[in-house]
Coordinates of C-alpha atoms in Angstrom, one line a residue:
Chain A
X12 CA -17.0 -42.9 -246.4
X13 CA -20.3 -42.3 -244.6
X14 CA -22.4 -39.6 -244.8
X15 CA -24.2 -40.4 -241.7
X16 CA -21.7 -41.3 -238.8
X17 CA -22.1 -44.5 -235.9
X18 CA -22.6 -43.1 -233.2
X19 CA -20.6 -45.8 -231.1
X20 CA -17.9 -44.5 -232.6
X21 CA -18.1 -41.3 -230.1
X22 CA -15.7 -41.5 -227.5
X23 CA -15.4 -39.2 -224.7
X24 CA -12.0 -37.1 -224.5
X25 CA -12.0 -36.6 -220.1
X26 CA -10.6 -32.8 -220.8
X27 CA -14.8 -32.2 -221.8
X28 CA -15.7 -33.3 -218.4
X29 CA -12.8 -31.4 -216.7
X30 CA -14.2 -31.5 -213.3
X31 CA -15.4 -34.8 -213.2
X32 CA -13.3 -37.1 -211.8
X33 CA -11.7 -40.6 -213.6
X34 CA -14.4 -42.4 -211.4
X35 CA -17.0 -39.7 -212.2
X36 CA -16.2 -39.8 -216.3
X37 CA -16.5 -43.6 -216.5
X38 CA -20.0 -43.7 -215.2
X39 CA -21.2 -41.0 -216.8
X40 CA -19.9 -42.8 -219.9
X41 CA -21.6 -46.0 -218.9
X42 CA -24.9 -43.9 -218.1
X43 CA -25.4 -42.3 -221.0
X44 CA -23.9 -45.3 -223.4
X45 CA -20.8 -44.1 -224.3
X46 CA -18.8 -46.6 -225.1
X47 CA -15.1 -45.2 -225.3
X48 CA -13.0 -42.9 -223.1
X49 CA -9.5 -41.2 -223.5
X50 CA -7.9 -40.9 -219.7
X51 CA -6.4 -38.0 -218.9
X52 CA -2.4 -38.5 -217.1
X53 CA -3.8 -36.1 -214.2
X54 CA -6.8 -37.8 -213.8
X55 CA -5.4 -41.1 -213.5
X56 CA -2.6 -39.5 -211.0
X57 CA -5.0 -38.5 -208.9
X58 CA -5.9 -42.6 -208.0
X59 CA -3.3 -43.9 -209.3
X60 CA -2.8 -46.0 -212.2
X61 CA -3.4 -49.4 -210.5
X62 CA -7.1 -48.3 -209.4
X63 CA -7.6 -46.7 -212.9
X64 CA -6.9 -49.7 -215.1
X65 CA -9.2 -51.4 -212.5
X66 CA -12.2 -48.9 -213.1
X67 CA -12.2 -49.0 -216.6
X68 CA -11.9 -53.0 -217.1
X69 CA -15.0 -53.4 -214.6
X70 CA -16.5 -50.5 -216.4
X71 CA -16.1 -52.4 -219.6
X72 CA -15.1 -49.3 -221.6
X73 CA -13.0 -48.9 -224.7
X74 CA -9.8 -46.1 -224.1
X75 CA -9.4 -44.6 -227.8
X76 CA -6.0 -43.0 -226.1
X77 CA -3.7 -41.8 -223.1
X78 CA -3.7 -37.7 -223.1
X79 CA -1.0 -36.8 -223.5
X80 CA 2.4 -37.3 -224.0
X81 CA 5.3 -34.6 -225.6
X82 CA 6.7 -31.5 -224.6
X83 CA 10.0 -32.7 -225.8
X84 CA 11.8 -29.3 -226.1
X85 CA 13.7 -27.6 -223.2
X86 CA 16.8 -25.3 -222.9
X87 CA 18.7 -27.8 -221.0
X88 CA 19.7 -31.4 -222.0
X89 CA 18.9 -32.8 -218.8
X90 CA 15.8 -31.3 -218.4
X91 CA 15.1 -32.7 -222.2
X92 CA 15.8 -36.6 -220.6
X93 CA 13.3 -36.1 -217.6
X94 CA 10.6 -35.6 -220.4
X95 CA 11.6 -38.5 -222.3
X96 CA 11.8 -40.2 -218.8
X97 CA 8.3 -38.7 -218.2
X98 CA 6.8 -39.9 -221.8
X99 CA 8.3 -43.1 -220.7
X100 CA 5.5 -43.3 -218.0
X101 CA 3.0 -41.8 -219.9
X102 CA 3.6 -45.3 -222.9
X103 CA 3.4 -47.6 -219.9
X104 CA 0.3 -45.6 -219.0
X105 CA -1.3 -46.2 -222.1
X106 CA -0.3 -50.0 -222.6
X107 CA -1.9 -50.7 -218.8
X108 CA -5.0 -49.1 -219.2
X109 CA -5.7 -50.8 -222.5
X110 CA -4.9 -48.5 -225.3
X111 CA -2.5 -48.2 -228.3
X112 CA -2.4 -44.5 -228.7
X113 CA -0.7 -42.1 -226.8
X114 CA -1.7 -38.8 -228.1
X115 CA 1.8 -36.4 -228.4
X116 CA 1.4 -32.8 -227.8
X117 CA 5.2 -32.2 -229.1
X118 CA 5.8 -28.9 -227.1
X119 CA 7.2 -25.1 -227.3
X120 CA 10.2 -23.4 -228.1
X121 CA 11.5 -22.5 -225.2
X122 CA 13.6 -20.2 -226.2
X123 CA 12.0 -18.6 -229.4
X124 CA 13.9 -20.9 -231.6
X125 CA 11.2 -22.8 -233.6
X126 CA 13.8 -24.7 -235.9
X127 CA 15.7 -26.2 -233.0
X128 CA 12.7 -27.0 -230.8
X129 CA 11.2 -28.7 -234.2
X130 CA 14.7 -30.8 -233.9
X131 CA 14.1 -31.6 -230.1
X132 CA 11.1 -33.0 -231.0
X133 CA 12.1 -35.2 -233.8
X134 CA 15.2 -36.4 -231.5
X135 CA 12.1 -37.0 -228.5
X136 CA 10.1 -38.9 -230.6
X137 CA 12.5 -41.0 -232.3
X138 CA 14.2 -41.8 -228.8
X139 CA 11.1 -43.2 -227.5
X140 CA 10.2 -45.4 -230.6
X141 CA 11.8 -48.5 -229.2
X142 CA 10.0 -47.9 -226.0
X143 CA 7.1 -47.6 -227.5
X144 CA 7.4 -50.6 -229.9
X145 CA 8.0 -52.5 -227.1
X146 CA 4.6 -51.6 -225.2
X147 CA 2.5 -51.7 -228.4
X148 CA 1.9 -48.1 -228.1
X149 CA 1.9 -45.9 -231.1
X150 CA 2.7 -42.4 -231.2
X151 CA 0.2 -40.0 -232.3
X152 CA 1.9 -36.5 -233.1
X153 CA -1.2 -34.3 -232.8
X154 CA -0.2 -31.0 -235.0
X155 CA -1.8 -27.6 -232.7
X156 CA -3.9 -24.9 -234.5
X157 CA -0.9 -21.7 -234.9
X158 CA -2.0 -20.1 -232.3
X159 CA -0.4 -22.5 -229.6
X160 CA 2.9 -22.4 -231.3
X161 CA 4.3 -20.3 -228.3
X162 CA 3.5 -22.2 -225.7
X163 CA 2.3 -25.1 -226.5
X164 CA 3.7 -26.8 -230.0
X165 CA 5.9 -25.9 -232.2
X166 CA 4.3 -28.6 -234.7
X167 CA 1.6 -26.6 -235.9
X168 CA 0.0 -27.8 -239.0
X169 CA -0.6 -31.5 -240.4
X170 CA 1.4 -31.2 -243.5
X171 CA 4.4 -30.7 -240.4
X172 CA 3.2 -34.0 -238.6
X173 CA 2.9 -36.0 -242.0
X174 CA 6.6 -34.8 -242.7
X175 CA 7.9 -35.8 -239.3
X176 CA 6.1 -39.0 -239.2
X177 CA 8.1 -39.7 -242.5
X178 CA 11.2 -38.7 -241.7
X179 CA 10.8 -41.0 -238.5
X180 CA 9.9 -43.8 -240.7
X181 CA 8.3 -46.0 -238.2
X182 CA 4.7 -47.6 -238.2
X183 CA 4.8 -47.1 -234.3
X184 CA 4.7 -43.2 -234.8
X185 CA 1.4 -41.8 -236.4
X186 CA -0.8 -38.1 -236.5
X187 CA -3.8 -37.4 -234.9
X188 CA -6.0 -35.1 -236.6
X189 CA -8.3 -32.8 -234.4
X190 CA -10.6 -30.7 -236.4
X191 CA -10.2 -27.4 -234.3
X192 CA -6.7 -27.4 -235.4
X193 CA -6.2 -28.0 -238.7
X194 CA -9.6 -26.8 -240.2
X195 CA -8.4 -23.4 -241.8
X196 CA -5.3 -25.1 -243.4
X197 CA -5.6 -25.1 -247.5
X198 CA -4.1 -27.8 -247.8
X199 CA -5.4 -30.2 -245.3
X200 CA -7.6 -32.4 -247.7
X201 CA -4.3 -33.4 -249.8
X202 CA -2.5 -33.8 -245.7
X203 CA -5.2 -35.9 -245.1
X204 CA -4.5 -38.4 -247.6
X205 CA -0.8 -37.9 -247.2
X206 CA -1.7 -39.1 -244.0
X207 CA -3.5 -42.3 -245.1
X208 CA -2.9 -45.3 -243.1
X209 CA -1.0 -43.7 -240.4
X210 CA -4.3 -41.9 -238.9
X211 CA -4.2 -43.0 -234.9
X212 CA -7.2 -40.5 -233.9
X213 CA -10.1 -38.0 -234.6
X214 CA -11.0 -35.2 -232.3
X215 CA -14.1 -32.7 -232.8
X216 CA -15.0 -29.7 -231.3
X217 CA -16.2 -26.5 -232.9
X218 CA -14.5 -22.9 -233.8
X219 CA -17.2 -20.8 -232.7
X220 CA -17.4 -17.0 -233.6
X221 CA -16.0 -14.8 -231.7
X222 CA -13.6 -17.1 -230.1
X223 CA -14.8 -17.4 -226.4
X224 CA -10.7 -17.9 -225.4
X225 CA -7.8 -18.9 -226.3
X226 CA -6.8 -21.6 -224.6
X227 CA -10.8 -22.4 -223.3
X228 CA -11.5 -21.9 -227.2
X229 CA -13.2 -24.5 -228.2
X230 CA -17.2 -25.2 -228.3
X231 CA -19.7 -28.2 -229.1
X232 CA -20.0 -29.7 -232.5
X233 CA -22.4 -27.7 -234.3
X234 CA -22.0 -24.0 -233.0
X235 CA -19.1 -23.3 -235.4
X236 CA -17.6 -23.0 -238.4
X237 CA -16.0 -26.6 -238.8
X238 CA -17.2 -28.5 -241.8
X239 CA -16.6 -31.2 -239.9
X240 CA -19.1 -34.2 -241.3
X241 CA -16.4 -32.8 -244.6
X242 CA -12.9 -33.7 -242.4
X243 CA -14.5 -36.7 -240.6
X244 CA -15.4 -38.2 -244.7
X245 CA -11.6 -37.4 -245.6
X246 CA -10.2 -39.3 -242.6
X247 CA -12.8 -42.4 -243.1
X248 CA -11.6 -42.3 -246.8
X249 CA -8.1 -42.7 -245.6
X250 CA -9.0 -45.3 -243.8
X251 CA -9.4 -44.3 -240.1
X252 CA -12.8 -45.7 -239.2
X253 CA -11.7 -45.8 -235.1
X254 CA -12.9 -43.7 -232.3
X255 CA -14.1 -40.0 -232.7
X256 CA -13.3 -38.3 -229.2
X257 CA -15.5 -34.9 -228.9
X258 CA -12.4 -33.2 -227.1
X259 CA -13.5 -29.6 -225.8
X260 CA -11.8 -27.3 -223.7
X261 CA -14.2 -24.5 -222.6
X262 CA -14.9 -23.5 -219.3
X263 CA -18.5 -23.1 -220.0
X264 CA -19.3 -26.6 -220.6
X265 CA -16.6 -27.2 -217.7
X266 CA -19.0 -25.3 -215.4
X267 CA -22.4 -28.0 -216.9
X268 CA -23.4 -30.7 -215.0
X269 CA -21.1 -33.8 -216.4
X270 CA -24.3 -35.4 -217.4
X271 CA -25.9 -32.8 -219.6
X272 CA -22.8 -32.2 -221.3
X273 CA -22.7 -36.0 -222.1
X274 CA -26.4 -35.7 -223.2
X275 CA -25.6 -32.7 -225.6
X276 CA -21.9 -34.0 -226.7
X277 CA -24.0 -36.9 -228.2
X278 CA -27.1 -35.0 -229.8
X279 CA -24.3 -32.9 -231.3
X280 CA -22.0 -35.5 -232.6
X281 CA -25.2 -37.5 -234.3
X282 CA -26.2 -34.4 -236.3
X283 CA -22.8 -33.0 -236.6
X284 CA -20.0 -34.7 -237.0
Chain B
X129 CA 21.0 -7.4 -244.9
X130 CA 21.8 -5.2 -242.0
X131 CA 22.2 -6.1 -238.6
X132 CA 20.7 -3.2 -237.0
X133 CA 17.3 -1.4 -238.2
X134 CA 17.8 1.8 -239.4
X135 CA 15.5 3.9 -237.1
X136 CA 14.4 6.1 -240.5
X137 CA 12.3 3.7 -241.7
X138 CA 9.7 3.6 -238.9
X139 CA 6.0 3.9 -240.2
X140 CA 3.2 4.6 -237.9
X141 CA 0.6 2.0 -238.7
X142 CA -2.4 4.0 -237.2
X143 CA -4.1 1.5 -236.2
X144 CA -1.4 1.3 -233.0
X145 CA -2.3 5.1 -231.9
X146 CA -6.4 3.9 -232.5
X147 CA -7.6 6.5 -230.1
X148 CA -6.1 9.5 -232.1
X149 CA -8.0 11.1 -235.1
X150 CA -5.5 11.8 -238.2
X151 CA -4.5 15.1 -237.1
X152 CA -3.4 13.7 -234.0
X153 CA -1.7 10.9 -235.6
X154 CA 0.2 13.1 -238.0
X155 CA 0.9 15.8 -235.3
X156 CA 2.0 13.2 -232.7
X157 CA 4.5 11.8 -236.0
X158 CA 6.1 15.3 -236.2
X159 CA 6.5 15.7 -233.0
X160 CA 8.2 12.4 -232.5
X161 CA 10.1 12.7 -235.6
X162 CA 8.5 9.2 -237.2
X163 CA 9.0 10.0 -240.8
X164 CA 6.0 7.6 -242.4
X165 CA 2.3 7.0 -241.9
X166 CA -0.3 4.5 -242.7
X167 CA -3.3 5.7 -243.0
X168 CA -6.5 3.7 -242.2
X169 CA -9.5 4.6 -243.9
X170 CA -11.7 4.8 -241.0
X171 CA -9.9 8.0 -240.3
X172 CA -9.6 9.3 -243.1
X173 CA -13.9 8.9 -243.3
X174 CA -14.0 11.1 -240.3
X175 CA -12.1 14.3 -241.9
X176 CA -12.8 13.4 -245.5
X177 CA -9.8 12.8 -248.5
X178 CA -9.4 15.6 -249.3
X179 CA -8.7 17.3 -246.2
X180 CA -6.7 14.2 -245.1
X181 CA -4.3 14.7 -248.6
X182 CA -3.9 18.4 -247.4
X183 CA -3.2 17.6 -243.4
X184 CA -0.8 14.6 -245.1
X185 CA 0.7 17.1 -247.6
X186 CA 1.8 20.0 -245.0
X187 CA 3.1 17.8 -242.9
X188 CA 5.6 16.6 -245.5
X189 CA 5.1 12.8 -243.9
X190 CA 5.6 9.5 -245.9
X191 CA 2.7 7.2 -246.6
X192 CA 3.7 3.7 -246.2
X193 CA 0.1 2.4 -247.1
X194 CA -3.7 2.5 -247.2
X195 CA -5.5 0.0 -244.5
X196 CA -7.6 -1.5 -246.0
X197 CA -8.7 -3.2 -248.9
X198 CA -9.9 -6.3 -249.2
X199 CA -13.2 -8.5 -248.0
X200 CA -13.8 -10.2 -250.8
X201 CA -16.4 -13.3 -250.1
X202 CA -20.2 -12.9 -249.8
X203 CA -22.7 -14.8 -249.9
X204 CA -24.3 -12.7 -253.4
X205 CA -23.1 -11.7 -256.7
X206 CA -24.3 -8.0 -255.5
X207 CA -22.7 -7.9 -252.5
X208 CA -19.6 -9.3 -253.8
X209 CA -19.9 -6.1 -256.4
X210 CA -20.2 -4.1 -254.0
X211 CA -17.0 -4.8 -252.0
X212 CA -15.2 -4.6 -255.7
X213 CA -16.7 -1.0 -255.8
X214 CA -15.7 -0.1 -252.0
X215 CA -11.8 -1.6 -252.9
X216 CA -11.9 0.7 -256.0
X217 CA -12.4 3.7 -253.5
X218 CA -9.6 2.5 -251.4
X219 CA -7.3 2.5 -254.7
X220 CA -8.4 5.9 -255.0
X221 CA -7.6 7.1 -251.5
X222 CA -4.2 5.4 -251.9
X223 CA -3.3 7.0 -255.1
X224 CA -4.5 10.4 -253.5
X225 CA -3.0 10.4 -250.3
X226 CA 0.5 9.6 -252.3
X227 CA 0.8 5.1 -251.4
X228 CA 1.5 2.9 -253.6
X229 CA 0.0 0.4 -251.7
X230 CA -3.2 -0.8 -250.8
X231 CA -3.3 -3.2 -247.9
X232 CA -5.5 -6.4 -248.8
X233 CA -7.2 -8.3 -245.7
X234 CA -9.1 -11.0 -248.1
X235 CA -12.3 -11.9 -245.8
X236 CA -13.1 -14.7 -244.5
X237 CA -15.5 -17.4 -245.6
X238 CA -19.4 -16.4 -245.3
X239 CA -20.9 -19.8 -245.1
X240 CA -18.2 -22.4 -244.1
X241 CA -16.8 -23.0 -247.5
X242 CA -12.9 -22.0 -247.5
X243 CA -12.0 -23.1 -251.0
X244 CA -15.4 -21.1 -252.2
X245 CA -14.1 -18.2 -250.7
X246 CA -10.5 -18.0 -251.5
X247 CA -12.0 -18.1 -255.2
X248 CA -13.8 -15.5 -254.8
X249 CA -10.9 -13.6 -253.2
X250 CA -8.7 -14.7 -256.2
X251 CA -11.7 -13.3 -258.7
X252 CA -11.9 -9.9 -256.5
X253 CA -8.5 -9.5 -257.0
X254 CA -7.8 -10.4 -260.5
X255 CA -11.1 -7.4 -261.0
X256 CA -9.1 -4.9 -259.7
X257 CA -6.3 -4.9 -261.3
X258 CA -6.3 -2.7 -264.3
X259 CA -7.9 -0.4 -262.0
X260 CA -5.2 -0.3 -259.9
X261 CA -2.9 -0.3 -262.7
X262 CA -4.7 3.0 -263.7
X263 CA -4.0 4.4 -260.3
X264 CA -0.3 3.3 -259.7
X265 CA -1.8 1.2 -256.7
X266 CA 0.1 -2.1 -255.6
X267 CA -2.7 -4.3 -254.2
X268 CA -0.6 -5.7 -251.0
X269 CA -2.3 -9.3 -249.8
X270 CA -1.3 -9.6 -246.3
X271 CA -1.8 -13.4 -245.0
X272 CA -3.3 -12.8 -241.7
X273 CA -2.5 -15.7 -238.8
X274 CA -4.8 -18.9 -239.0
X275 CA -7.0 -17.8 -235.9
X276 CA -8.3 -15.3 -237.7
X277 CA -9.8 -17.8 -241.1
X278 CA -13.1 -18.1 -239.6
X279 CA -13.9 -13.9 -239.4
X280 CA -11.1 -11.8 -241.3
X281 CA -9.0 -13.9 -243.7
X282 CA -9.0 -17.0 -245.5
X283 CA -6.1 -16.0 -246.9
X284 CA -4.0 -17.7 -243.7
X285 CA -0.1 -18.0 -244.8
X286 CA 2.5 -16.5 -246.9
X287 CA 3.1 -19.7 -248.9
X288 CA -0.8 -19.0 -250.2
X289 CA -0.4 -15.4 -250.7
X290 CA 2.9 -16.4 -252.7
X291 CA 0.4 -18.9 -254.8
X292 CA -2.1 -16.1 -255.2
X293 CA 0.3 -13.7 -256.5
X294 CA 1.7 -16.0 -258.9
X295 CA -1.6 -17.4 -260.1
X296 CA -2.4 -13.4 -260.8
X297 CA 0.8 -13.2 -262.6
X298 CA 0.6 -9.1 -261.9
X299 CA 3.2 -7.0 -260.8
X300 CA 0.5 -4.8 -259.7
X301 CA 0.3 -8.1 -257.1
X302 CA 2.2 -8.4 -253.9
X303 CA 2.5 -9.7 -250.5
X304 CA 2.9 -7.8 -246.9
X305 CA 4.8 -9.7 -244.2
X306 CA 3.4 -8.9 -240.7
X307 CA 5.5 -10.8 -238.1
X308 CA 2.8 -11.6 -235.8
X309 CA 0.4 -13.5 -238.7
X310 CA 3.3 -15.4 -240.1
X311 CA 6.1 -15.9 -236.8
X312 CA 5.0 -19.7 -236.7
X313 CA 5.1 -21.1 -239.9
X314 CA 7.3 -23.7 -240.4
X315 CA 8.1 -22.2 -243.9
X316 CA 8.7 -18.8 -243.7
X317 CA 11.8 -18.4 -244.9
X318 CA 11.5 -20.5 -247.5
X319 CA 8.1 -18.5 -248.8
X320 CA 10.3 -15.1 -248.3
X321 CA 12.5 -16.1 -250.5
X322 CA 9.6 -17.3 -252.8
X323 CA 8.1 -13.4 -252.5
X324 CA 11.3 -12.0 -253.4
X325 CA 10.5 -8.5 -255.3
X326 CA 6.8 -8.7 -254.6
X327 CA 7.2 -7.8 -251.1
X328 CA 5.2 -4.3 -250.5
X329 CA 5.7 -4.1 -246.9
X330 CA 6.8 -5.7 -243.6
X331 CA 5.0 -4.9 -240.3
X332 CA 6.4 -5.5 -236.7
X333 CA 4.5 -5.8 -233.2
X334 CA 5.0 -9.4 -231.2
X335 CA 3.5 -12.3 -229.7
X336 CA 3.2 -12.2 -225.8
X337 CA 2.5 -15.2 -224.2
X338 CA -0.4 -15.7 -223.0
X339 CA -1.9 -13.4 -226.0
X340 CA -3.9 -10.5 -224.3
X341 CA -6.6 -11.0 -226.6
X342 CA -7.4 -12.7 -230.0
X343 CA -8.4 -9.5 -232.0
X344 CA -6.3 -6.8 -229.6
X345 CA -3.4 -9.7 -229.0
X346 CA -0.5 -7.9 -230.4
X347 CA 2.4 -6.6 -227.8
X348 CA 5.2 -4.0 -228.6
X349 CA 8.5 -5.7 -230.3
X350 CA 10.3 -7.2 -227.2
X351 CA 7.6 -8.3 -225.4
X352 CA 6.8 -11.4 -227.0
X353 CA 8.4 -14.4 -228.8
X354 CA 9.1 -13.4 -232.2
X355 CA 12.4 -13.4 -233.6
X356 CA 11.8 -9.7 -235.7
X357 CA 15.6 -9.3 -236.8
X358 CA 15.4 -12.5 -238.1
X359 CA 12.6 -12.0 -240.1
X360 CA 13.5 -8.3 -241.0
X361 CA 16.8 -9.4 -242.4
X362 CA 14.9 -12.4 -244.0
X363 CA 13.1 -9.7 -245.9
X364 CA 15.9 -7.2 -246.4
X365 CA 17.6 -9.9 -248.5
X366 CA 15.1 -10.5 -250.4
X367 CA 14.7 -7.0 -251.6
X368 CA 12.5 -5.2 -249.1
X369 CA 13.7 -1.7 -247.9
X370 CA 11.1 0.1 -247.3
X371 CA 8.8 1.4 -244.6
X372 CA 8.6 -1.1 -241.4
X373 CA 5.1 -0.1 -240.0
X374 CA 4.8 -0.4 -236.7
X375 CA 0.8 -2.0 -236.4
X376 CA -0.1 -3.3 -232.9
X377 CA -3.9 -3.5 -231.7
X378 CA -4.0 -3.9 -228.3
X379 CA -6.2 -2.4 -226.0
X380 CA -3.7 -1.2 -222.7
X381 CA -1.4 0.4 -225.8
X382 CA -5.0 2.3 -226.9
X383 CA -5.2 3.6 -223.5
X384 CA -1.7 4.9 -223.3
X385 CA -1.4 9.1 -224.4
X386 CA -0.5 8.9 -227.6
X387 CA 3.2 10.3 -227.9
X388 CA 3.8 7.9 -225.0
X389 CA 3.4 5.3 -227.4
X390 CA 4.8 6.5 -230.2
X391 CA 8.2 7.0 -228.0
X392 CA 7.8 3.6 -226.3
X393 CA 7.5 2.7 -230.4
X394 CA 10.7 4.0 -231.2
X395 CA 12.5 2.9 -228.5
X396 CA 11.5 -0.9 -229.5
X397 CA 11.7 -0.5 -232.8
X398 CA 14.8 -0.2 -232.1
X399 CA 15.8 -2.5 -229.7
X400 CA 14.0 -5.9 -231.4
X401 CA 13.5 -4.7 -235.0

């Protein structure tokens, strides 16, 4: 525990530089002396995975993960095998361009039955730990804030992720805990130990008041209500002392040049995370 | 347990028809032959109580519940005693306008510090209760969903209004079940069960994906995800048969005339209730 944080522990989530580029984001990182990036799968798609592991071993970067893998449920069973197929790409992914974490966003219920999506995504995961084991890739399930249990995933707080984690029983399958989506939980100090050693990530943003969107919700460290300096202690006391990606979705900061935003993601993060 | 809603137990949550005064709210109930009420206190402001008991009285409605109590957390000892002094003028309007129940939306957390707050929501409470004993008032603590921690509620699931209620060890204490707040929680049914004979009321609206809005974001039954029989039944066997208050904010269901919602109300009600 720290009550100041490193600041080369920042790492830069790509969804905060949305319009940036793979080839844009790494030299911005390398600009602005950010040492750590987590790709993007559509981002790397767009040059291909060969030229991406390329860029980021001459750029001499870190990857803290691969975003994302998941959205296990579906109504039909073979629509359920082309996203295992497709999480199958996503591990190789992450084992090419360097990292150990791909970051699992588990997925909806497609048909309003939370209980049986919750099952899909247990049977998802646990079908890909063997895959995964053999890449040296672990699984991070990264419980969503409530409000994206609709259409996003049905895992939705960490207390959830903790409990599938343990029923899955496997060191390759871990939680990532992102401060705008657990923050409100009551019991997310206790979670957060439960969670202790299985930790694969920490994201920041900020809950800023009103809400600016839904989806686009999320704003820079500092401008909201997160006690995060408070969440980031619990996780280092639980022994996560990795990469902190600032991960915000906001189409404001989208809009920024990429390098101002670096500039203030990094002012932020050293006096508030 | 029933498998179909019986239509009688509609309640106008007035908050749904937001654009009518209380005359027209009560008028529009006759006319549509909706037996129940909930009266927010807004409205009843704009007339005064008295003449609110007497426009309730000669229309021989129901009243399911007073909106709202509640707001518990500031950031002084005076302010803090004077929301205790508002909520005891709520208990009053409840008891005269014929309720037994006072709905509770907690407040949220003034200065970042949940746990701070939900102790002083537990302390508001625990002060109000021989006052509302005095009245006949039930003091309803409705969970409200986790978006909503940072600016209305700290209070954030049923499982903590179940702990709250059992840490007050009142029977002047219970919980209301509103669908949209509490659709995603992993352990709903479980904390039904757990409010079994201190639920004071169940409200219905859905969750439309994508969510119109954060604060206006509720749909009519049938538009959204939510599996409302489910839960009604959920509720019906553990000992809930009264009013089902129909309570959607939403801005387009504002704009609609008045009995054109409160028909398009019925009809859903019963349809997905």
């Amino acid at each position: 525990m720290s009550g100041v944080v490193n600041v080369n522990r920042i790492s830069l989530n790509q969804i905060t530089t949305e319009n940036w580029s793979l080839r844009e984001a790494i030299d911005g990182c390398v600009r602005n002396e950010i040492p750590t990036i987590s790709v993007w799968r559509h981002k790397i798609s767009e040059v291909g995975l060969k030229e991406s592991k390329k860029m980021i071993k001459e750029s001499g970067l870190g990857v803290s993960s691969v975003c994302r893998g998941g959205m296990f449920p579906a109504l039909t069973a073979s629509e359920r095998v082309q996203r295992i197929d497709d999480n199958k790409r996503a591990i190789e992914e992450a084992a090419e361009l360097g990292t150990d974490v791909l970051v699992l966003v588990c997925g909806a219920a497609p048909d309003k039955n939370l209980p049986e999506s919750r099952k899909w995504v247990q049977e998802g995961i646990e079908t890909l730990i063997p895959f995964a084991e053999q890449h040296k890739v672990k699984l991070g399930i990264e419980p969503l804030h409530p409000m994206y249990a609709a259409d996003r995933s049905v895992i939705t707080t960490l207390g959830e992720a903790n409990a599938l984690q343990n029923s899955l029983a496997s060191s390759q399958v871990g939680v990532i805990v992102d401060v705008f989506h657990v923050w409100w939980d009551p019991f997310l100090y206790q979670e957060i130990e439960n969670a202790r050693g299985n930790i694969l990530g920490f994201h920041v943003s900020d809950w800023k008041v009103p809400l600016p969107d839904i989806f686009k919700g999320r704003s820079m460290m500092g401008d909201g209500v997160i006690e995060i300096p408070r969440i980031r202690q619990a996780v280092e006391e639980n022994d996560y002392h990795g990469p902190i990606e600032v991960e915000i979705i906001n189409q404001d900061i989208w809009d920024m040049p990429g390098d101002e935003t670096l500039k203030l993601m990094k002012k932020s993060f050293v006096e508030h995370v």
